[in-house]
mmCIF file of C-alpha atoms in Angstrom:
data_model
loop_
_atom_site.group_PDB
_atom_site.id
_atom_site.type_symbol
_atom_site.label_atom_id
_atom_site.label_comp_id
_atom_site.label_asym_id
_atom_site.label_seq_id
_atom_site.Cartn_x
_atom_site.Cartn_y
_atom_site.Cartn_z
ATOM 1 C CA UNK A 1 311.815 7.387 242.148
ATOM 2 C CA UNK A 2 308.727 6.452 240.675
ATOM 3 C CA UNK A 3 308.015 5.725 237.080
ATOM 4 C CA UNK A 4 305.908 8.550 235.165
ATOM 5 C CA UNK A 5 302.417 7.181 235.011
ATOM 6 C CA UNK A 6 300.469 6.674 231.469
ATOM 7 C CA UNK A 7 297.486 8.685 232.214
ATOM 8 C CA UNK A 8 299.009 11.664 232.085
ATOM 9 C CA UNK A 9 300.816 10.459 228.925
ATOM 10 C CA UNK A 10 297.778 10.042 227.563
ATOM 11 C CA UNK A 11 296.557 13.435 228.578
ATOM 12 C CA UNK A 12 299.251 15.099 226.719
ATOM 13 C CA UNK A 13 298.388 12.728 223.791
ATOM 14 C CA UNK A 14 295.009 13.729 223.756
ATOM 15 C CA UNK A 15 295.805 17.428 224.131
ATOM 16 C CA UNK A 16 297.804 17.621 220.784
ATOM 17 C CA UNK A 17 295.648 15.639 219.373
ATOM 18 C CA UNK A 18 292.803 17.907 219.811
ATOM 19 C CA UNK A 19 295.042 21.270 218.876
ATOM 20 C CA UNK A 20 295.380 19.195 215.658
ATOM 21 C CA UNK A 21 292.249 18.468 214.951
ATOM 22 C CA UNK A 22 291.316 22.226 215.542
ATOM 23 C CA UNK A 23 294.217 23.439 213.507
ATOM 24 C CA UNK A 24 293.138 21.259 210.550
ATOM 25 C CA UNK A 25 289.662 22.451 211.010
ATOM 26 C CA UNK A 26 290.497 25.541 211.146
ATOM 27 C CA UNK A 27 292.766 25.305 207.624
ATOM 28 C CA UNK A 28 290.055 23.651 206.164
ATOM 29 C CA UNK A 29 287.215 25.377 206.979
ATOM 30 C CA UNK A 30 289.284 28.508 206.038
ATOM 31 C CA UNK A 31 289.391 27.570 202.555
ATOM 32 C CA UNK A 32 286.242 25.880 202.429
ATOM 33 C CA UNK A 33 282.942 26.195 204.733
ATOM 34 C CA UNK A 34 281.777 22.890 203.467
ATOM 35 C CA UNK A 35 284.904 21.047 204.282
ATOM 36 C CA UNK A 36 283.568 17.422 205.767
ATOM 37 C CA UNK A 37 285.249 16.046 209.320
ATOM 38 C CA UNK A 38 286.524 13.392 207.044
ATOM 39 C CA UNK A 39 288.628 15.568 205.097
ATOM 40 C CA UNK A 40 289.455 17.356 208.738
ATOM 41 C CA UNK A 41 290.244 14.156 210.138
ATOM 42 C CA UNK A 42 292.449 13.391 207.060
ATOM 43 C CA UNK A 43 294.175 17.065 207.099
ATOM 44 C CA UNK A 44 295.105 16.291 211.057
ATOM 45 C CA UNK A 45 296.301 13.393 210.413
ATOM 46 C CA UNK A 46 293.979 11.165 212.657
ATOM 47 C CA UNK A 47 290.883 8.529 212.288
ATOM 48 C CA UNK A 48 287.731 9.406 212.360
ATOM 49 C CA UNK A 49 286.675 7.503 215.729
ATOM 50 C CA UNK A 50 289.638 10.475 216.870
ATOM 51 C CA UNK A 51 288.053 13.377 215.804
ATOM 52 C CA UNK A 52 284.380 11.867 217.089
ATOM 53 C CA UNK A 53 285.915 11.257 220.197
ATOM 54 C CA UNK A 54 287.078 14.586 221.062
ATOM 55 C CA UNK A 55 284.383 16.475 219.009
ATOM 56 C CA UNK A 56 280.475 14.680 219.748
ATOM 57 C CA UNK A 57 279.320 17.108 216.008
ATOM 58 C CA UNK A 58 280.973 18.747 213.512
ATOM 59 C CA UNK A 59 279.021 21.555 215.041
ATOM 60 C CA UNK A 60 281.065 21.258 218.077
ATOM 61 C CA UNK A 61 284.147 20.912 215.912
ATOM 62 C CA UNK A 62 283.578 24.411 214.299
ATOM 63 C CA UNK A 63 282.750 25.706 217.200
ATOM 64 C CA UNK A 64 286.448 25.123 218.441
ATOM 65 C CA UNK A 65 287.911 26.091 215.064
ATOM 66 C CA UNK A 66 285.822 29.248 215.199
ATOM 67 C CA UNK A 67 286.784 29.776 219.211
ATOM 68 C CA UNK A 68 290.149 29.288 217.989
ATOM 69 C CA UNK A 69 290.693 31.770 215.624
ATOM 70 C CA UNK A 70 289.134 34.267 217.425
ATOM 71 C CA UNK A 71 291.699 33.673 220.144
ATOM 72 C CA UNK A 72 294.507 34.227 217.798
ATOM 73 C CA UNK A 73 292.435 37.668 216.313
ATOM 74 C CA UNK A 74 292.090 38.582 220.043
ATOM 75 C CA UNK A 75 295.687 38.622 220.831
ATOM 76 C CA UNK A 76 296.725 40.999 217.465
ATOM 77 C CA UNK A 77 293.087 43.215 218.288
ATOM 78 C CA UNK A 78 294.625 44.022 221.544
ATOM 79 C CA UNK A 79 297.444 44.535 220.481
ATOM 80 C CA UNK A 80 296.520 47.907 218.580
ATOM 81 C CA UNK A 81 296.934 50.785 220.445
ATOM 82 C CA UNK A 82 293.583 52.952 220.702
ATOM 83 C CA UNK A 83 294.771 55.899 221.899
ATOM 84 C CA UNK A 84 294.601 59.091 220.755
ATOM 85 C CA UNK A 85 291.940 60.246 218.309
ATOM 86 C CA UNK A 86 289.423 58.292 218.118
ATOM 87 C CA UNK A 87 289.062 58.181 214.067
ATOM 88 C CA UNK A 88 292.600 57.457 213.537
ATOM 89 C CA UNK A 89 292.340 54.524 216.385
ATOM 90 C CA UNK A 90 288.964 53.520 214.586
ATOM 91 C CA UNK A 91 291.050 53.175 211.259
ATOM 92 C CA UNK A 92 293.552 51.404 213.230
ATOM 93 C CA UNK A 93 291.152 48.654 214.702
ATOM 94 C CA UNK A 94 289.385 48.482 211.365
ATOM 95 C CA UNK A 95 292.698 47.801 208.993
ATOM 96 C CA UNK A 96 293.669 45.098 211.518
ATOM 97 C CA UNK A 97 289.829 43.698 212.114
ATOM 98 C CA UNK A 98 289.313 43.878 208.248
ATOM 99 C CA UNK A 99 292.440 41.339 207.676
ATOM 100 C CA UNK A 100 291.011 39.155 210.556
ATOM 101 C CA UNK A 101 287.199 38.332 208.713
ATOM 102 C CA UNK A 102 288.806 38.043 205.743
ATOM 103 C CA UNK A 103 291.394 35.058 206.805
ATOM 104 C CA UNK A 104 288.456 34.012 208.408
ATOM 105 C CA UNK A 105 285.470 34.666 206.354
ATOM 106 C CA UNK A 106 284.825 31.130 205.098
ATOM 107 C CA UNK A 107 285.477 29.334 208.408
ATOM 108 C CA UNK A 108 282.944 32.165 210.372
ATOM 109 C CA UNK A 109 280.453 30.546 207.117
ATOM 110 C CA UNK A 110 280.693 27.386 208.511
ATOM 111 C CA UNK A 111 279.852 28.803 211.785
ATOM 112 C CA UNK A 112 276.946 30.253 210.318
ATOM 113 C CA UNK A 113 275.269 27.272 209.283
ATOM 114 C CA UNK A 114 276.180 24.860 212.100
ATOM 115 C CA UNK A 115 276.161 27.439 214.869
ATOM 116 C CA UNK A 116 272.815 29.657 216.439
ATOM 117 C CA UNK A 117 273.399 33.486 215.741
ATOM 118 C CA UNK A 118 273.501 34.159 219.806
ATOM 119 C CA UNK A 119 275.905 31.786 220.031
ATOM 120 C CA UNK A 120 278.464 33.804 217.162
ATOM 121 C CA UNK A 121 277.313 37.237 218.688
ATOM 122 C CA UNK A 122 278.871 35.599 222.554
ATOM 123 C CA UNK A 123 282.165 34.428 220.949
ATOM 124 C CA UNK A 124 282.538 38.187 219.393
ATOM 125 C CA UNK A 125 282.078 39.643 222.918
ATOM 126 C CA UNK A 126 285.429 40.952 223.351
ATOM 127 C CA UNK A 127 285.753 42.581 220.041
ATOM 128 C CA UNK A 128 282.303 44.190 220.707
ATOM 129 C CA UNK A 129 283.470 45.490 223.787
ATOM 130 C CA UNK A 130 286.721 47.222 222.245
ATOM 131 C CA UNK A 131 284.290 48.711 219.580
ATOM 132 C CA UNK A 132 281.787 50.151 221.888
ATOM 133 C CA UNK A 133 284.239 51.408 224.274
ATOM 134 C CA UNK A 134 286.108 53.127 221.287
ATOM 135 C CA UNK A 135 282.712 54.458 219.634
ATOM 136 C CA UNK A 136 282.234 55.860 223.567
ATOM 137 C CA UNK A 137 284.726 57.444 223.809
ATOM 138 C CA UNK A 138 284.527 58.769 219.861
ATOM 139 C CA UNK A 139 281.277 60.263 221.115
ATOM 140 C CA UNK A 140 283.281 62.011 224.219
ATOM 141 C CA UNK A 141 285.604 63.388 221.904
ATOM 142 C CA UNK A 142 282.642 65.116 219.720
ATOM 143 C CA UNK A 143 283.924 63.153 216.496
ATOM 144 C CA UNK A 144 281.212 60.142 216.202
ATOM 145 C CA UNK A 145 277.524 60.543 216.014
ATOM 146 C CA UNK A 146 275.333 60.616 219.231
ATOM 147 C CA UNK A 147 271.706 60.567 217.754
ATOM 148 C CA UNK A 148 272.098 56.635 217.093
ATOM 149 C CA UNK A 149 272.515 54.036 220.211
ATOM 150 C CA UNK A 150 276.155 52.660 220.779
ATOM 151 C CA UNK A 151 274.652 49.004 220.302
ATOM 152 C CA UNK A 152 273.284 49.730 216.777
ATOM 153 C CA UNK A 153 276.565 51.668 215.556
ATOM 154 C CA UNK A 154 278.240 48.841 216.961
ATOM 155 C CA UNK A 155 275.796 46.231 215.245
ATOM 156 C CA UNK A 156 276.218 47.946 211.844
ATOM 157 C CA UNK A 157 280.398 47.613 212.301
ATOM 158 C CA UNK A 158 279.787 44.024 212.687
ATOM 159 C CA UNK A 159 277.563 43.833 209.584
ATOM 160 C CA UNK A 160 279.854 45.770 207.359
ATOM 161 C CA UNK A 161 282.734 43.994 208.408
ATOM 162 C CA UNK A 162 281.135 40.434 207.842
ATOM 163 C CA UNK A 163 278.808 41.773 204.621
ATOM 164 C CA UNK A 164 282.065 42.818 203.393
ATOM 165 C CA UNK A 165 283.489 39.372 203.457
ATOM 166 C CA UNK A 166 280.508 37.741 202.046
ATOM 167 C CA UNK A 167 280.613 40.547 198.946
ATOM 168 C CA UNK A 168 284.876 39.178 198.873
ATOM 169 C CA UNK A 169 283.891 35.677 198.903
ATOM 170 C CA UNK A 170 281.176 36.114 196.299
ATOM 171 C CA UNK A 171 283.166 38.299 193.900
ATOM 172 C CA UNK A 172 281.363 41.161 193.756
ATOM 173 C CA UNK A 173 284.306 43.090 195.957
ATOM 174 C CA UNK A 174 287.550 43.237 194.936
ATOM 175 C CA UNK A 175 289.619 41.778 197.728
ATOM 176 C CA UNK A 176 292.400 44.819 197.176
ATOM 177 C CA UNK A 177 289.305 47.230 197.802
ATOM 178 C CA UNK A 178 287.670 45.782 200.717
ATOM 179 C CA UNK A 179 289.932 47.220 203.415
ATOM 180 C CA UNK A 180 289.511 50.663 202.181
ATOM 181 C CA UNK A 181 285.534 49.911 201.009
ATOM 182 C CA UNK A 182 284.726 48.716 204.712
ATOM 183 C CA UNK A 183 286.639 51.575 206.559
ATOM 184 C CA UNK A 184 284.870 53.939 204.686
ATOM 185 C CA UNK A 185 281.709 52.999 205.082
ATOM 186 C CA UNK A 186 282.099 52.281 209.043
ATOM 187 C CA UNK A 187 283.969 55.766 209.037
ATOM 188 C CA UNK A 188 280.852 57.501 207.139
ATOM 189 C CA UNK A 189 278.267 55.483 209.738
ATOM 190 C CA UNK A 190 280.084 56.895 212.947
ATOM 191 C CA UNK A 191 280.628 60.290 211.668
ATOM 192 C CA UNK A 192 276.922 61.005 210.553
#
């Protein structure tokens, strides 16, 4: 038998501590979009010449934190069942979206100023996809507008979702209201 060698050791090393580092950025950034990759670094519990070594920028670093938590928000999205009436599966998707940006909303801020727009848009691709297949098939069903293209309706989901967050985060809408707030307004868009 031959003994184990270290560079896989050191693989497995280097694997948790990178889902450290993007678990503390994540945490971090969560709570505050100007959080430094010293303070990161601290709340993962490694050195700096760590988290540089794994992450070139911090833009890189948000970029995985960001990646990250759009993985987790991808697993509960498709989780939702869409079936049915399109309206009630809208206000289905929208309850459980709404929840996501807002646990989110300060880390996607971070994004926003490290990160190009395009760049945010790609990482969103799958939850743009489940939004323009269900305002499709809304439009099959005779319940959601047809003189507007799917890509705008979809567009102006994405901006009330996220200018929701930014209204939470600046206190101008209740957090208790913003659920209801934002799937009334997408609800009033799609219907016409």
């Amino acid at each position: 038998m031959t003994a184990p060698s270290a560079r896989p050791r050191r693989r497995a090393d280097a694997e948790r501590s990178i889902a450290r580092i993007v678990s503390a950025a994540r945490a971090r950034l969560s709570s505050d979009p100007n959080a430094t990759t010293d303070e990161i670094a601290q709340a993962a519990g490694v050195g700096r010449m760590t988290l540089y070594g794994h992450f070139r920028t911090r833009a890189d670093l948000v970029e995985a934190a960001l990646t990250d938590a759009l993985r987790a928000g991808e697993e509960t999205l498709s989780a939702i069942d869409l079936t049915g009436d399109a309206r009630e599966a809208l206000t289905r998707l929208l309850l459980s979206s709404w929840q996501l940006v807002a646990e989110s909303s300060a880390l996607l801020a971070a994004a926003e100023d490290v990160l190009p727009e395009g760049r945010i848009r790609e990482l969103h691709d799958p939850a743009v996809q489940r939004m323009t297949e269900l305002i499709e098939r809304g439009r099959r069903q005779g319940v959601f507008r047809t003189d507007l293209s799917v890509t705008w309706l979809v567009s102006v989901t994405h901006y009330i979702l996220h200018g929701a967050a930014a209204e939470v985060r600046a206190g101008r809408l209740p957090a208790d209201e913003a659920a209801d707030t934002v799937t009334t307004s997408i609800r009033s868009v799609l219907s016409g």
